Coordinates of N, CA and C in Angstrom, one line a residue:
X1 N -2.2 -16.2 -15.1 CA -3.4 -16.8 -14.7 C -4.2 -16.2 -14.5
X2 N -5.0 -17.0 -15.3 CA -7.0 -16.3 -15.1 C -7.9 -16.8 -14.2
X3 N -8.4 -16.5 -13.6 CA -9.7 -17.4 -12.9 C -10.6 -16.5 -13.7
X4 N -11.1 -18.5 -14.3 CA -12.6 -18.7 -15.8 C -13.8 -17.9 -14.7
X5 N -14.1 -17.7 -16.2 CA -15.8 -17.5 -15.5 C -16.9 -17.8 -16.6
X6 N -17.7 -18.3 -15.6 CA -18.4 -19.0 -16.6 C -19.4 -18.9 -17.2
X7 N -19.8 -17.2 -16.9 CA -20.3 -17.0 -18.7 C -20.4 -15.2 -18.2
X8 N -20.7 -15.2 -19.5 CA -21.2 -13.1 -19.7 C -21.5 -12.8 -18.8
X9 N -21.8 -11.2 -18.9 CA -22.5 -10.8 -17.0 C -24.1 -9.8 -18.8
X10 N -23.5 -9.6 -19.8 CA -24.7 -8.6 -21.0 C -25.2 -9.7 -21.3
X11 N -25.8 -9.5 -21.9 CA -26.8 -9.9 -23.1 C -26.2 -9.9 -24.1
X12 N -26.0 -8.4 -24.6 CA -26.0 -8.5 -26.0 C -24.8 -8.2 -26.3
X13 N -24.0 -8.3 -27.2 CA -22.9 -8.4 -27.7 C -22.6 -6.8 -28.0
X14 N -21.0 -6.2 -26.9 CA -20.4 -5.2 -27.2 C -19.8 -4.8 -28.1
X15 N -19.3 -3.6 -28.8 CA -18.3 -3.0 -30.3 C -17.4 -2.6 -28.4
X16 N -16.0 -2.9 -29.8 CA -15.4 -2.3 -28.3 C -15.3 -0.8 -27.6
X17 N -15.8 -0.3 -28.7 CA -16.0 1.2 -28.2 C -16.9 1.4 -27.1
X18 N -18.1 0.9 -27.6 CA -19.5 0.1 -26.1 C -18.2 -0.1 -24.8
X19 N -17.4 -1.2 -24.8 CA -17.1 -1.9 -23.9 C -15.9 -0.6 -23.2
X20 N -15.6 0.1 -24.5 CA -14.3 1.1 -23.4 C -15.6 2.3 -22.7
X21 N -16.5 2.3 -23.3 CA -17.7 3.5 -23.1 C -18.2 3.2 -21.4
X22 N -18.1 2.0 -21.2 CA -18.7 1.3 -20.4 C -18.4 0.6 -19.4
X23 N -17.0 -0.1 -19.3 CA -16.3 -0.4 -18.3 C -14.9 -0.3 -19.0
X24 N -14.1 0.5 -19.6 CA -13.3 1.0 -19.7 C -12.0 1.0 -18.8
X25 N -12.3 2.3 -17.5 CA -11.7 2.1 -16.4 C -11.7 2.0 -16.1
X26 N -12.8 0.2 -15.7 CA -12.8 -0.4 -15.1 C -11.9 -2.1 -15.0
X27 N -10.7 -2.4 -14.3 CA -9.8 -3.3 -14.8 C -10.5 -3.9 -14.2
X28 N -11.8 -5.2 -13.9 CA -11.9 -6.2 -13.4 C -12.9 -6.4 -14.8
X29 N -13.4 -6.1 -15.5 CA -13.9 -6.5 -16.6 C -12.7 -6.9 -18.5
X30 N -12.8 -7.7 -18.6 CA -12.5 -7.8 -20.2 C -13.5 -8.5 -21.1
X31 N -13.3 -8.4 -22.6 CA -14.2 -8.6 -23.3 C -13.5 -9.6 -23.8
X32 N -14.6 -10.3 -24.5 CA -14.3 -11.7 -25.5 C -15.7 -11.9 -26.6
X33 N -15.5 -11.7 -27.7 CA -16.1 -11.9 -28.9 C -17.2 -11.4 -28.9
X34 N -17.1 -10.3 -28.0 CA -17.8 -9.0 -27.6 C -18.9 -9.5 -26.3
X35 N -18.1 -9.7 -26.0 CA -19.2 -10.9 -24.3 C -18.4 -10.3 -22.8
X36 N -18.8 -9.3 -22.1 CA -18.7 -9.0 -21.2 C -17.9 -9.4 -20.3
X37 N -17.5 -9.9 -19.4 CA -17.3 -10.8 -18.8 C -16.1 -11.1 -17.3
X38 N -16.6 -10.6 -16.1 CA -16.3 -10.4 -15.2 C -15.0 -11.2 -14.5
X39 N -13.5 -10.3 -14.0 CA -12.8 -11.4 -13.3 C -12.9 -11.0 -12.0
X40 N -12.0 -12.0 -11.0 CA -12.8 -12.5 -10.2 C -11.4 -12.2 -9.1
X41 N -10.3 -12.5 -9.1 CA -8.8 -12.8 -8.5 C -9.3 -12.7 -7.3
X42 N -8.4 -13.9 -7.2 CA -8.7 -14.4 -5.3 C -7.1 -14.1 -4.7
X43 N -7.1 -14.0 -3.3 CA -5.5 -13.2 -3.1 C -4.3 -14.1 -3.2
X44 N -4.2 -15.0 -3.3 CA -3.8 -16.8 -3.4 C -2.9 -15.7 -5.3
X45 N -4.7 -15.8 -5.8 CA -3.7 -15.2 -7.3 C -3.3 -14.7 -7.2
X46 N -3.6 -12.9 -6.6 CA -3.0 -11.4 -7.0 C -1.6 -11.7 -6.8
X47 N -1.0 -12.9 -5.0 CA 0.3 -13.0 -4.5 C 0.8 -13.1 -6.1
X48 N 0.4 -14.4 -6.8 CA 1.4 -15.3 -7.3 C 1.5 -14.1 -9.1
X49 N 0.8 -13.3 -9.3 CA 0.8 -12.6 -10.1 C 3.0 -11.1 -9.6
X50 N 1.9 -11.1 -8.8 CA 2.8 -9.3 -7.5 C 4.9 -10.9 -8.1
X51 N 4.7 -12.3 -7.5 CA 5.9 -12.3 -7.0 C 6.5 -12.2 -8.8
X52 N 5.6 -12.9 -10.0 CA 5.9 -12.9 -11.0 C 6.1 -11.6 -11.2
X53 N 5.8 -10.5 -11.5 CA 6.0 -8.8 -11.4 C 7.8 -8.8 -11.5
X54 N 7.6 -9.2 -10.3 CA 8.9 -8.7 -9.5 C 9.9 -9.4 -10.0
X55 N 9.7 -10.8 -10.5 CA 11.3 -11.3 -10.8 C 11.4 -10.6 -12.2
X56 N 10.7 -10.7 -13.2 CA 10.6 -10.0 -14.2 C 11.3 -8.6 -14.5
X57 N 10.4 -8.2 -13.5 CA 11.2 -7.0 -13.6 C 12.7 -6.8 -13.2
X58 N 12.9 -7.8 -11.8 CA 14.4 -7.8 -11.7 C 15.5 -8.5 -13.0
X59 N 15.0 -9.4 -14.1 CA 15.4 -9.5 -14.8 C 15.5 -8.5 -16.7
X60 N 14.8 -7.6 -16.1 CA 14.6 -6.9 -17.1 C 15.4 -5.5 -17.2
X61 N 15.8 -5.8 -15.6 CA 16.5 -4.7 -15.1 C 17.8 -4.7 -15.3
X62 N 18.0 -5.9 -15.2 CA 19.1 -6.9 -15.5 C 20.5 -7.2 -16.8
X63 N 18.9 -7.1 -17.8 CA 19.6 -7.3 -19.2 C 19.3 -5.8 -19.5
X64 N 18.7 -4.8 -19.1 CA 18.8 -3.5 -19.5 C 17.7 -3.4 -20.4
X65 N 16.9 -3.9 -21.3 CA 16.4 -4.1 -22.1 C 15.0 -3.0 -22.3
X66 N 14.6 -1.9 -23.3 CA 13.5 -1.4 -23.0 C 11.6 -1.5 -22.7
X67 N 11.8 -2.7 -22.0 CA 10.3 -3.3 -21.4 C 9.4 -2.7 -20.0
X68 N 8.7 -2.9 -20.0 CA 8.3 -3.0 -18.7 C 6.7 -4.3 -19.0
X69 N 7.4 -4.4 -17.5 CA 5.2 -5.1 -16.7 C 4.4 -4.4 -17.0
X70 N 3.2 -5.2 -17.6 CA 2.0 -4.2 -17.9 C 1.3 -5.2 -17.3
X71 N 0.3 -4.7 -15.8 CA -0.3 -5.2 -15.2 C -1.7 -5.3 -15.0
X72 N -2.9 -6.2 -15.5 CA -3.9 -5.9 -15.6 C -5.1 -4.0 -16.9
X73 N -3.7 -4.4 -17.7 CA -4.1 -3.2 -18.3 C -4.9 -3.6 -19.5
X74 N -5.6 -3.3 -20.2 CA -5.9 -3.2 -21.2 C -5.3 -3.6 -22.2
X75 N -4.9 -4.9 -23.8 CA -4.6 -5.2 -24.6 C -5.5 -6.0 -25.5
X76 N -5.6 -5.1 -26.8 CA -6.0 -5.3 -27.8 C -5.8 -5.8 -29.4
X77 N -6.1 -7.0 -29.2 CA -5.4 -8.0 -30.4 C -5.8 -6.9 -31.5
X78 N -4.4 -6.1 -32.5 CA -5.4 -5.4 -33.7 C -5.9 -6.2 -35.1
X79 N -6.4 -7.7 -35.0 CA -6.5 -8.3 -36.0 C -7.7 -9.0 -35.3
X80 N -8.5 -8.7 -34.3 CA -9.9 -8.9 -33.4 C -10.8 -8.4 -33.4
X81 N -12.0 -7.5 -33.8 CA -12.4 -6.3 -33.3 C -13.2 -6.1 -32.1
X82 N -13.4 -7.5 -31.6 CA -14.2 -6.8 -30.3 C -14.0 -8.3 -29.3
X83 N -12.3 -7.4 -28.9 CA -12.3 -8.2 -28.1 C -10.9 -7.0 -27.8
X84 N -10.9 -7.6 -26.1 CA -10.0 -6.6 -25.5 C -10.1 -7.4 -24.6
X85 N -8.2 -8.2 -23.9 CA -7.8 -8.9 -23.2 C -7.2 -8.0 -21.3
X86 N -7.2 -7.9 -20.5 CA -6.4 -7.0 -19.3 C -6.2 -9.4 -18.7
X87 N -4.8 -8.9 -19.1 CA -3.7 -9.9 -18.4 C -3.2 -10.0 -16.9
X88 N -2.9 -10.6 -16.6 CA -2.6 -10.4 -14.6 C -1.0 -9.5 -15.1
X89 N -0.1 -10.2 -15.9 CA 1.1 -9.4 -16.4 C 1.7 -9.8 -17.8
X90 N 2.0 -8.7 -18.4 CA 2.5 -8.4 -20.0 C 3.4 -8.2 -19.9
X91 N 4.6 -8.2 -20.7 CA 5.9 -8.4 -21.1 C 5.9 -7.3 -22.5
X92 N 5.7 -5.6 -22.1 CA 5.7 -5.1 -23.0 C 7.7 -4.5 -24.1
X93 N 7.3 -3.5 -24.8 CA 8.7 -3.2 -25.7 C 8.4 -1.4 -25.6
X94 N 8.4 -1.5 -24.7 CA 8.8 0.4 -25.3 C 8.6 0.5 -26.4
X95 N 9.7 -0.3 -27.2 CA 9.8 0.5 -28.5 C 9.2 0.1 -30.1
X96 N 8.0 -0.4 -29.1 CA 6.9 -1.2 -30.3 C 5.7 -0.8 -29.6
X97 N 5.9 0.2 -28.8 CA 4.2 0.8 -28.7 C 3.8 1.7 -30.4
X98 N 2.6 1.4 -30.0 CA 1.9 2.2 -31.2 C 1.2 3.1 -30.8

């Protein structure tokens, strides 16, 4: 669940490297087609994210898979040059990390 943002916070499109230099360590921002968006989750939003993460972790442990829950980390699709998402919850297979 992501709160929709109405407009980008800068005028000039940024490359992925420029985004990392400016906002890479701040998990409030994500890059979509060269535009930086400020993410502002609400308290209820964060509560739902925590609930979903906990339930997924229990299932991963029960099944014994080499997966982990990645929260608000920066994920960059390999086929998109100027986009980097910060999903609220992502399940990542440790064996598939590059």
